[in-house]
Amino acid sequence: MGGIGIIKFKKLTKTAVLLPLLIFIVTFIYGALKFDFSGNTPNQPYGLIYSFVILQFVFIGYIVSFIVNGVVAVFFLKKMNQKEPQVQRLISIYVTSWLLLLVLFWKIGYSSLFPYTTLFSPGTIGVGLMVLFVAITGWLVVDRSRDFTGDRVKSIHVKSVVFGGMIPIVLILLTVGTRLGFLTYAQNNRNDEYQQVIEEKLHSVGTKGDVQIVKAYDSSNSTHVQLDYTVTQEGISVSAKGVLERSNLKDKWELTDSTLTTYDHSIQTILQVPAHSKEAKAFLDGFSEEVEKSIAKSGLTKEIGVNTPLEKNEIRTAYDLPYLAYNNEGSTKKIKQWAKENSQSTNKKQSVFGGYAAVTVKQLMKSQMIIANVPIQYPYVEESDFDEREENAIKYRDEVIKNLDYSKLMDGYYEIKVDSSSYPRLFLVKNHQMSEVDGLLSSSMLREPTDDLGSFGSDYKEW
């Protein structure tokens, strides 16, 4: 490589190692200028322009810079044994910083895409420090190398390499680690305060149990906090959502809304326990099996199925799997009666949560307070006609319902639909006979407690 070629190569390498730092600085300056907007609100650090136009280029820019610096890192490592101990130490710092940058960006680095507003978040601190280290050490390696081909072969100085690699690691532990520890400590303190407020409110209305905060959507200066929490009685847990509010930072928190209040006002929330019990799983598995048999009896196994393999780019949600739904239009009279009987039981697990947690799936089906749903997948065929697919989905659905063996189904409401975009059909089974039901009932899925529990508004009950 000639002298001019070496000079050009050094310039390109210096540009490569500076690229992540330049992206970080440019995005910070963009936020500091505040010339973006969000809706009708002007002067935003990162608004609609950034989110919908610039952000994707920033992300791609980071990815390209990581790849380019990966190539540089490999080149440096190949030439390491030709360098002086000081340069070897710099190469070690550079490579370690690049690796840490990849890990931090992948794990907690989303905040670094908005550095002006998230400057003190652990992800932004870590990414900011590592892009700085990559830029400085990469530049120094190039600057202190006489050339990239003519240095005579030397030995690897292990102490220099190890010492260099430890510098960015220790720095990340001292900065990001300390910041994470501080934030965790502060969050735990806030969670303890939230827990006490919720327990006091629930206990005051007769809802006992130990409260555990699952997730709080807050900050240190919040006056409005949305959170997920659990209440546990005798080893049985119910998941809930709630809202805490206060007028100012000096006032005490107040639980203003919650999906779990008094037992009688929180039936739907508590029924997540029986809806996801072993009994419920066995019931839904049995219903699904009968649907599969009906599909086979109808000669439709090549067209539809309950558990068909995922198609390319297909994403399935809880609504695409068998589930139980709460009948919002049903009468709770029978459930309240069964719950009252359970609450008087000497078996503590039977009496928890006012007895509602021990109501069986069979009782819930019999009272027509839940609806058993089995969605049927209808794999997409390329170039198929949309209207024809819709007609087929309805035809297949009706055929499956007609050929079901109702002697294997317990009394209650059932709902079947073919394809997520088609119309479901509700029917009632009583004494092993199917009865037609006009229209549909308003219902809400009894979600898996560990899943997202839904919105922060429509689920709340009055105290």
Short mmCIF file of C-alpha atoms in Angstrom, two decimals:
data_model
loop_
_atom_site.label_atom_id
_atom_site.label_comp_id
_atom_site.label_asym_id
_atom_site.label_seq_id
_atom_site.Cartn_x
_atom_site.Cartn_y
_atom_site.Cartn_z
CA MET A 1 0.00 0.00 0.00
CA GLY A 2 1.57 3.30 -1.13
CA GLY A 3 1.85 6.47 0.92
CA ILE A 4 -1.20 8.10 -0.66
CA GLY A 5 -3.20 4.89 -0.24
CA ILE A 6 -2.27 4.70 3.44
CA ILE A 7 -3.34 8.31 3.99
CA LYS A 8 -6.71 7.68 2.33
CA PHE A 9 -7.19 4.47 4.30
CA LYS A 10 -6.45 6.26 7.57
CA LYS A 11 -8.97 8.99 6.73
CA LEU A 12 -11.65 6.42 5.94
CA THR A 13 -10.93 4.55 9.17
CA LYS A 14 -11.07 7.75 11.22
CA THR A 15 -14.41 8.60 9.61
CA ALA A 16 -15.73 5.12 10.43
CA VAL A 17 -14.81 5.31 14.12
CA LEU A 18 -16.33 8.80 14.40
CA LEU A 19 -19.64 7.82 12.76
CA PRO A 20 -21.54 6.55 15.88
CA LEU A 21 -20.46 9.64 17.86
CA LEU A 22 -21.54 11.96 15.05
CA ILE A 23 -25.01 10.34 14.93
CA PHE A 24 -25.33 10.70 18.71
CA ILE A 25 -24.30 14.38 18.63
CA VAL A 26 -26.55 15.24 15.67
CA THR A 27 -29.63 13.65 17.30
CA PHE A 28 -28.84 15.48 20.56
CA ILE A 29 -28.56 18.83 18.75
CA TYR A 30 -31.82 18.10 16.89
CA GLY A 31 -33.60 17.66 20.21
CA ALA A 32 -31.97 20.73 21.74
CA LEU A 33 -33.14 22.96 18.88
CA LYS A 34 -36.80 22.02 19.54
CA PHE A 35 -38.12 22.88 16.11
CA ASP A 36 -40.27 19.75 15.80
CA PHE A 37 -43.97 19.54 16.67
CA SER A 38 -46.43 17.03 18.11
CA GLY A 39 -50.06 17.55 17.12
CA ASN A 40 -50.84 21.18 17.87
CA THR A 41 -47.89 21.53 20.24
CA PRO A 42 -44.87 23.30 18.68
CA ASN A 43 -41.24 23.44 19.87
CA GLN A 44 -40.92 19.76 20.71
CA PRO A 45 -37.47 18.08 20.97
CA TYR A 46 -38.64 14.97 19.13
CA GLY A 47 -42.04 15.22 17.48
CA LEU A 48 -43.83 13.89 14.45
CA ILE A 49 -41.10 14.74 11.94
CA TYR A 50 -38.49 12.90 13.97
CA SER A 51 -40.70 9.92 14.78
CA PHE A 52 -42.07 9.29 11.29
CA VAL A 53 -39.22 10.48 9.05
CA ILE A 54 -35.85 10.93 10.72
CA LEU A 55 -35.90 8.14 13.33
CA GLN A 56 -35.71 5.31 10.80
CA PHE A 57 -32.63 6.87 9.19
CA VAL A 58 -31.02 7.35 12.61
CA PHE A 59 -31.60 3.70 13.44
CA ILE A 60 -30.23 2.54 10.07
CA GLY A 61 -27.27 4.90 10.53
CA TYR A 62 -26.42 3.29 13.86
CA ILE A 63 -26.66 -0.22 12.39
CA VAL A 64 -24.39 0.73 9.47
CA SER A 65 -21.90 2.36 11.85
CA PHE A 66 -21.83 -0.77 14.02
CA ILE A 67 -21.12 -2.96 10.98
CA VAL A 68 -18.41 -0.64 9.67
CA ASN A 69 -16.73 -0.49 13.08
CA GLY A 70 -16.94 -4.26 13.27
CA VAL A 71 -14.87 -4.43 10.09
CA VAL A 72 -12.41 -1.92 11.58
CA ALA A 73 -12.21 -3.95 14.81
CA VAL A 74 -11.35 -7.12 12.88
CA PHE A 75 -8.65 -5.23 10.95
CA PHE A 76 -7.17 -3.80 14.15
CA LEU A 77 -7.10 -7.25 15.80
CA LYS A 78 -5.30 -8.78 12.82
CA LYS A 79 -2.60 -6.10 13.07
CA MET A 80 -2.42 -6.06 16.90
CA ASN A 81 0.79 -8.10 17.15
CA GLN A 82 2.54 -5.54 14.93
CA LYS A 83 1.81 -2.65 17.27
CA GLU A 84 3.47 -1.12 20.31
CA PRO A 85 2.05 -2.00 23.77
CA GLN A 86 0.33 1.39 24.03
CA VAL A 87 -1.40 0.88 20.69
CA GLN A 88 -2.37 -2.67 21.67
CA ARG A 89 -3.99 -1.23 24.79
CA LEU A 90 -5.90 1.27 22.65
CA ILE A 91 -7.06 -1.50 20.30
CA SER A 92 -8.27 -3.49 23.31
CA ILE A 93 -10.22 -0.48 24.59
CA TYR A 94 -11.67 0.14 21.13
CA VAL A 95 -12.81 -3.46 20.54
CA THR A 96 -14.27 -3.83 24.05
CA SER A 97 -16.07 -0.49 23.71
CA TRP A 98 -17.51 -1.57 20.36
CA LEU A 99 -18.77 -4.86 21.84
CA LEU A 100 -20.27 -3.08 24.87
CA LEU A 101 -21.90 -0.57 22.53
CA LEU A 102 -23.61 -3.40 20.65
CA VAL A 103 -24.87 -5.02 23.86
CA LEU A 104 -26.05 -1.77 25.45
CA PHE A 105 -27.77 -0.56 22.29
CA TRP A 106 -29.56 -3.89 21.85
CA LYS A 107 -30.62 -4.27 25.50
CA ILE A 108 -31.32 -0.78 26.85
CA GLY A 109 -30.26 1.60 24.11
CA TYR A 110 -33.64 2.67 22.72
CA SER A 111 -33.49 5.82 24.84
CA SER A 112 -30.25 6.83 23.07
CA LEU A 113 -32.30 7.51 19.93
CA PHE A 114 -33.73 10.50 21.87
CA PRO A 115 -30.58 11.67 23.72
CA TYR A 116 -31.68 15.21 24.55
CA THR A 117 -34.70 14.12 26.59
CA THR A 118 -33.16 10.90 27.97
CA LEU A 119 -29.62 12.08 28.68
CA PHE A 120 -29.53 10.62 32.19
CA SER A 121 -31.20 7.29 31.43
CA PRO A 122 -28.87 4.25 31.76
CA GLY A 123 -29.16 3.35 28.07
CA THR A 124 -28.26 6.84 26.85
CA ILE A 125 -25.37 7.13 29.32
CA GLY A 126 -23.95 3.77 28.26
CA VAL A 127 -24.32 4.34 24.52
CA GLY A 128 -23.00 7.91 24.80
CA LEU A 129 -19.87 6.83 26.67
CA MET A 130 -19.14 3.93 24.35
CA VAL A 131 -19.53 5.92 21.11
CA LEU A 132 -17.11 8.43 22.65
CA PHE A 133 -14.63 5.67 23.54
CA VAL A 134 -14.94 4.10 20.08
CA ALA A 135 -14.26 7.47 18.44
CA ILE A 136 -11.30 8.49 20.63
CA THR A 137 -9.52 5.12 20.84
CA GLY A 138 -10.15 4.30 17.18
CA TRP A 139 -8.76 7.67 16.15
CA LEU A 140 -5.68 7.23 18.38
CA VAL A 141 -5.00 3.73 17.04
CA VAL A 142 -4.93 5.09 13.50
CA ASP A 143 -2.96 8.18 14.51
CA ARG A 144 -0.26 6.26 16.40
CA SER A 145 0.21 3.51 13.81
CA ARG A 146 3.09 4.33 11.47
CA ASP A 147 1.27 2.39 8.73
CA PHE A 148 -0.90 -0.71 8.44
CA THR A 149 1.49 -3.02 6.62
CA GLY A 150 5.09 -2.18 7.48
CA ASP A 151 5.21 -2.48 11.28
CA ARG A 152 7.50 -5.33 12.29
CA VAL A 153 5.99 -8.31 14.08
CA LYS A 154 6.01 -8.03 17.86
CA SER A 155 4.46 -10.11 20.62
CA ILE A 156 1.06 -9.55 22.21
CA HIS A 157 1.41 -7.76 25.55
CA VAL A 158 -1.26 -9.53 27.57
CA LYS A 159 -1.20 -7.07 30.47
CA SER A 160 -1.74 -4.12 28.13
CA VAL A 161 -4.58 -5.89 26.34
CA VAL A 162 -6.32 -6.98 29.56
CA PHE A 163 -5.88 -3.57 31.16
CA GLY A 164 -7.27 -1.86 28.07
CA GLY A 165 -10.28 -4.17 27.94
CA MET A 166 -11.08 -3.58 31.61
CA ILE A 167 -11.21 0.22 31.30
CA PRO A 168 -14.57 0.50 29.41
CA ILE A 169 -16.05 -2.39 31.41
CA VAL A 170 -15.24 -0.72 34.74
CA LEU A 171 -16.51 2.62 33.43
CA ILE A 172 -19.84 1.08 32.40
CA LEU A 173 -20.18 -0.63 35.78
CA LEU A 174 -19.48 2.64 37.59
CA THR A 175 -21.83 4.75 35.47
CA VAL A 176 -24.61 2.63 33.97
CA GLY A 177 -24.51 0.13 36.84
CA THR A 178 -24.68 2.86 39.47
CA ARG A 179 -27.44 4.68 37.62
CA LEU A 180 -29.47 1.47 37.26
CA GLY A 181 -28.98 0.72 40.94
CA PHE A 182 -30.11 4.21 41.93
CA LEU A 183 -33.19 4.05 39.69
CA THR A 184 -34.07 0.57 40.96
CA TYR A 185 -33.73 1.71 44.58
CA ALA A 186 -35.87 4.79 43.93
CA GLN A 187 -38.48 2.72 42.06
CA ASN A 188 -38.61 0.16 44.87
CA ASN A 189 -39.20 2.94 47.38
CA ARG A 190 -42.01 4.36 45.25
CA ASN A 191 -43.48 0.86 44.78
CA ASP A 192 -43.48 0.33 48.54
CA GLU A 193 -45.43 3.57 48.91
CA TYR A 194 -47.88 2.56 46.16
CA GLN A 195 -48.32 -0.86 47.74
CA GLN A 196 -49.19 0.62 51.12
CA VAL A 197 -51.74 3.03 49.61
CA ILE A 198 -53.46 0.24 47.63
CA GLU A 199 -53.54 -2.15 50.59
CA GLU A 200 -55.05 0.51 52.86
CA LYS A 201 -57.76 1.35 50.31
CA LEU A 202 -58.63 -2.27 49.52
CA HIS A 203 -58.64 -3.29 53.17
CA SER A 204 -60.96 -0.38 53.98
CA VAL A 205 -63.62 -1.86 51.65
CA GLY A 206 -63.11 -5.44 52.86
CA THR A 207 -60.77 -6.70 50.13
CA LYS A 208 -57.92 -8.36 52.01
CA GLY A 209 -54.61 -9.71 50.76
CA ASP A 210 -50.98 -8.86 50.13
CA VAL A 211 -50.39 -6.36 47.33
CA GLN A 212 -47.41 -6.68 45.01
CA ILE A 213 -46.62 -3.99 42.41
CA VAL A 214 -45.88 -5.62 39.05
CA LYS A 215 -45.20 -2.49 37.02
CA ALA A 216 -45.64 1.23 37.63
CA TYR A 217 -45.84 3.70 34.75
CA ASP A 218 -44.42 6.67 36.61
CA SER A 219 -41.49 8.98 37.27
CA SER A 220 -40.05 10.58 40.39
CA ASN A 221 -42.21 13.70 39.96
CA SER A 222 -45.48 12.03 38.99
CA THR A 223 -48.87 13.17 40.23
CA HIS A 224 -50.70 10.50 38.20
CA VAL A 225 -49.53 6.87 38.18
CA GLN A 226 -50.91 3.93 36.23
CA LEU A 227 -49.86 0.54 37.50
CA ASP A 228 -50.29 -3.21 37.35
CA TYR A 229 -50.44 -5.08 40.64
CA THR A 230 -51.47 -8.38 42.18
CA VAL A 231 -53.42 -9.16 45.33
CA THR A 232 -52.72 -12.54 46.95
CA GLN A 233 -54.86 -14.43 49.43
CA GLU A 234 -53.82 -17.89 50.67
CA GLY A 235 -51.46 -18.35 47.74
CA ILE A 236 -54.07 -17.40 45.11
CA SER A 237 -53.33 -14.21 43.17
CA VAL A 238 -55.56 -11.87 41.19
CA SER A 239 -54.00 -9.38 38.77
CA ALA A 240 -55.41 -5.87 38.53
CA LYS A 241 -54.81 -2.41 37.14
CA GLY A 242 -55.12 0.80 39.06
CA VAL A 243 -54.57 4.55 39.03
CA LEU A 244 -53.04 6.58 41.85
CA GLU A 245 -53.41 10.36 41.90
CA ARG A 246 -52.35 13.32 44.02
CA SER A 247 -52.82 17.06 43.61
CA ASN A 248 -49.14 17.92 44.08
CA LEU A 249 -45.87 16.29 45.09
CA LYS A 250 -46.49 16.96 48.80
CA ASP A 251 -49.94 15.35 48.94
CA LYS A 252 -50.56 11.69 49.71
CA TRP A 253 -51.45 9.25 46.97
CA GLU A 254 -55.05 8.13 46.53
CA LEU A 255 -56.23 5.03 44.65
CA THR A 256 -58.91 6.58 42.46
CA ASP A 257 -59.57 3.74 40.01
CA SER A 258 -58.95 0.01 40.07
CA THR A 259 -60.13 -3.14 38.34
CA LEU A 260 -60.20 -4.77 41.79
CA THR A 261 -62.35 -3.08 44.42
CA THR A 262 -65.00 -4.85 46.50
CA TYR A 263 -65.53 -8.51 45.64
CA ASP A 264 -69.05 -8.00 44.27
CA HIS A 265 -67.88 -5.15 42.04
CA SER A 266 -64.87 -7.08 40.74
CA ILE A 267 -66.40 -10.35 39.58
CA GLN A 268 -64.91 -10.19 36.09
CA THR A 269 -61.44 -9.44 37.45
CA ILE A 270 -61.53 -12.29 39.98
CA LEU A 271 -62.88 -14.79 37.44
CA GLN A 272 -59.46 -14.77 35.74
CA VAL A 273 -58.55 -17.37 38.39
CA PRO A 274 -61.04 -20.10 37.36
CA ALA A 275 -60.78 -19.01 33.69
CA HIS A 276 -57.10 -20.03 33.66
CA SER A 277 -57.27 -23.02 35.97
CA LYS A 278 -56.50 -26.64 35.08
CA GLU A 279 -60.25 -27.20 34.81
CA ALA A 280 -60.54 -24.40 32.24
CA LYS A 281 -57.63 -25.74 30.20
CA ALA A 282 -59.11 -29.24 30.15
CA PHE A 283 -62.50 -27.83 29.14
CA LEU A 284 -61.12 -25.72 26.29
CA ASP A 285 -58.92 -28.60 25.12
CA GLY A 286 -61.99 -30.83 25.02
CA PHE A 287 -64.03 -28.24 23.12
CA SER A 288 -61.16 -27.73 20.65
CA GLU A 289 -60.92 -31.47 20.13
CA GLU A 290 -64.63 -31.67 19.32
CA VAL A 291 -64.24 -28.79 16.86
CA GLU A 292 -61.35 -30.62 15.18
CA LYS A 293 -63.50 -33.75 14.91
CA SER A 294 -66.31 -31.72 13.37
CA ILE A 295 -63.88 -30.20 10.86
CA ALA A 296 -62.79 -33.71 9.86
CA LYS A 297 -66.41 -34.90 9.69
CA SER A 298 -67.20 -31.93 7.44
CA GLY A 299 -64.30 -32.83 5.13
CA LEU A 300 -62.61 -29.48 5.69
CA THR A 301 -59.24 -30.51 7.16
CA LYS A 302 -57.37 -29.21 4.10
CA GLU A 303 -59.07 -25.81 4.30
CA ILE A 304 -59.28 -24.94 8.02
CA GLY A 305 -58.00 -26.03 11.42
CA VAL A 306 -57.87 -25.06 15.08
CA ASN A 307 -54.08 -25.11 15.37
CA THR A 308 -52.65 -24.75 11.87
CA PRO A 309 -48.93 -23.89 11.46
CA LEU A 310 -48.06 -20.20 11.44
CA GLU A 311 -47.89 -18.67 8.00
CA LYS A 312 -45.06 -16.40 6.89
CA ASN A 313 -45.23 -13.01 8.67
CA GLU A 314 -48.33 -14.17 10.60
CA ILE A 315 -48.72 -13.04 14.19
CA ARG A 316 -51.29 -14.68 16.46
CA THR A 317 -52.72 -13.08 19.55
CA ALA A 318 -54.68 -14.50 22.47
CA TYR A 319 -57.83 -13.98 20.37
CA ASP A 320 -56.57 -16.55 17.86
CA LEU A 321 -56.40 -19.28 20.51
CA PRO A 322 -59.23 -20.93 22.50
CA TYR A 323 -60.34 -18.70 25.38
CA LEU A 324 -63.16 -17.94 27.81
CA ALA A 325 -64.98 -14.60 27.68
CA TYR A 326 -67.07 -12.85 30.32
CA ASN A 327 -70.70 -12.26 29.32
CA ASN A 328 -71.26 -8.57 30.00
CA GLU A 329 -75.02 -8.97 29.53
CA GLY A 330 -75.50 -11.93 31.88
CA SER A 331 -77.03 -12.00 35.34
CA THR A 332 -74.60 -12.42 38.25
CA LYS A 333 -77.28 -13.71 40.63
CA LYS A 334 -76.22 -17.38 40.52
CA ILE A 335 -72.50 -16.56 40.68
CA LYS A 336 -73.03 -14.41 43.76
CA GLN A 337 -74.95 -17.25 45.38
CA TRP A 338 -72.17 -19.79 44.70
CA ALA A 339 -69.52 -17.30 45.84
CA LYS A 340 -71.39 -16.72 49.10
CA GLU A 341 -71.45 -20.48 49.74
CA ASN A 342 -67.73 -20.72 48.97
CA SER A 343 -66.91 -17.79 51.26
CA GLN A 344 -68.43 -19.68 54.20
CA SER A 345 -66.27 -22.75 53.59
CA THR A 346 -63.74 -23.84 56.21
CA ASN A 347 -61.33 -24.43 53.33
CA LYS A 348 -59.40 -21.15 53.15
CA LYS A 349 -58.56 -21.53 49.46
CA GLN A 350 -62.27 -21.99 48.77
CA SER A 351 -63.25 -18.79 50.57
CA VAL A 352 -60.66 -16.35 49.18
CA PHE A 353 -61.77 -13.29 47.23
CA GLY A 354 -65.30 -13.57 48.52
CA GLY A 355 -65.59 -17.12 47.15
CA TYR A 356 -65.55 -15.95 43.52
CA ALA A 357 -62.11 -17.41 42.79
CA ALA A 358 -63.40 -20.90 43.62
CA VAL A 359 -66.44 -20.81 41.30
CA THR A 360 -65.95 -23.63 38.80
CA VAL A 361 -65.95 -23.42 35.03
CA LYS A 362 -68.92 -25.79 34.97
CA GLN A 363 -70.88 -23.40 37.19
CA LEU A 364 -69.87 -20.41 35.09
CA MET A 365 -70.98 -22.15 31.90
CA LYS A 366 -74.24 -23.25 33.49
CA SER A 367 -74.98 -19.71 34.67
CA GLN A 368 -74.26 -18.48 31.12
CA MET A 369 -71.82 -15.92 32.52
CA ILE A 370 -68.94 -17.04 30.32
CA ILE A 371 -68.66 -17.89 26.63
CA ALA A 372 -66.31 -20.59 25.33
CA ASN A 373 -64.54 -19.43 22.17
CA VAL A 374 -62.60 -21.53 19.67
CA PRO A 375 -61.24 -19.51 16.73
CA ILE A 376 -60.56 -21.56 13.60
CA GLN A 377 -57.66 -20.63 11.31
CA TYR A 378 -58.28 -20.31 7.59
CA PRO A 379 -54.82 -20.21 5.92
CA TYR A 380 -54.48 -17.58 3.24
CA VAL A 381 -53.97 -18.74 -0.34
CA GLU A 382 -52.21 -16.35 -2.69
CA GLU A 383 -54.38 -14.63 -5.29
CA SER A 384 -57.55 -15.84 -3.55
CA ASP A 385 -60.63 -13.66 -3.89
CA PHE A 386 -61.51 -11.73 -0.72
CA ASP A 387 -65.28 -11.99 -1.14
CA GLU A 388 -65.00 -15.70 -1.86
CA ARG A 389 -62.88 -16.22 1.27
CA GLU A 390 -65.47 -14.39 3.36
CA GLU A 391 -68.30 -16.51 1.96
CA ASN A 392 -66.30 -19.69 2.53
CA ALA A 393 -65.47 -18.70 6.11
CA ILE A 394 -69.16 -18.33 6.96
CA LYS A 395 -70.04 -21.56 5.16
CA TYR A 396 -67.26 -23.52 6.88
CA ARG A 397 -68.23 -22.07 10.28
CA ASP A 398 -71.86 -23.12 9.92
CA GLU A 399 -70.84 -26.58 8.71
CA VAL A 400 -68.56 -27.12 11.71
CA ILE A 401 -71.27 -26.02 14.16
CA LYS A 402 -73.81 -28.31 12.49
CA ASN A 403 -71.55 -31.37 12.77
CA LEU A 404 -70.49 -30.86 16.39
CA ASP A 405 -71.22 -33.68 18.84
CA TYR A 406 -73.24 -31.76 21.42
CA SER A 407 -73.42 -34.76 23.73
CA LYS A 408 -69.76 -34.05 24.57
CA LEU A 409 -70.36 -30.39 25.47
CA MET A 410 -71.56 -29.04 28.81
CA ASP A 411 -74.45 -26.58 28.98
CA GLY A 412 -73.63 -22.97 28.19
CA TYR A 413 -72.73 -20.43 25.52
CA TYR A 414 -70.23 -21.24 22.76
CA GLU A 415 -68.82 -19.13 19.98
CA ILE A 416 -67.01 -20.18 16.82
CA LYS A 417 -65.54 -18.17 13.99
CA VAL A 418 -63.45 -19.10 10.99
CA ASP A 419 -60.64 -16.66 10.16
CA SER A 420 -59.92 -13.64 12.35
CA SER A 421 -61.64 -11.26 9.94
CA SER A 422 -64.92 -13.18 9.63
CA TYR A 423 -68.08 -13.00 11.74
CA PRO A 424 -68.37 -15.24 14.81
CA ARG A 425 -71.50 -17.24 15.53
CA LEU A 426 -72.91 -17.72 19.02
CA PHE A 427 -74.95 -20.75 20.05
CA LEU A 428 -76.33 -22.20 23.27
CA VAL A 429 -76.03 -25.82 24.39
CA LYS A 430 -78.65 -27.10 26.82
CA ASN A 431 -79.22 -30.75 27.72
CA HIS A 432 -76.81 -31.70 24.91
CA GLN A 433 -78.95 -29.89 22.35
CA MET A 434 -77.98 -26.81 20.36
CA SER A 435 -80.22 -23.76 20.38
CA GLU A 436 -79.84 -20.89 17.94
CA VAL A 437 -79.02 -17.47 19.40
CA ASP A 438 -79.91 -14.30 17.52
CA GLY A 439 -76.97 -11.93 17.28
CA LEU A 440 -74.02 -11.77 19.62
CA LEU A 441 -73.56 -10.92 23.27
CA SER A 442 -71.27 -8.20 24.55
CA SER A 443 -68.30 -10.04 26.03
CA SER A 444 -64.74 -9.47 27.27
CA MET A 445 -61.91 -11.97 27.18
CA LEU A 446 -60.90 -13.28 30.60
CA ARG A 447 -57.22 -12.67 29.96
CA GLU A 448 -54.26 -14.61 31.18
CA PRO A 449 -53.19 -12.76 34.37
CA THR A 450 -49.58 -12.47 33.20
CA ASP A 451 -50.65 -10.81 29.94
CA ASP A 452 -51.31 -7.13 29.40
CA LEU A 453 -54.56 -6.53 31.26
CA GLY A 454 -56.01 -4.07 28.80
CA SER A 455 -56.65 -0.36 28.76
CA PHE A 456 -56.46 1.97 31.72
CA GLY A 457 -60.02 3.22 31.45
CA SER A 458 -62.81 0.92 30.42
CA ASP A 459 -62.06 -1.84 32.92
CA TYR A 460 -62.48 0.13 36.11
CA LYS A 461 -65.18 -0.60 38.64
CA GLU A 462 -66.77 1.72 41.15
CA TRP A 463 -65.89 1.36 44.82
#
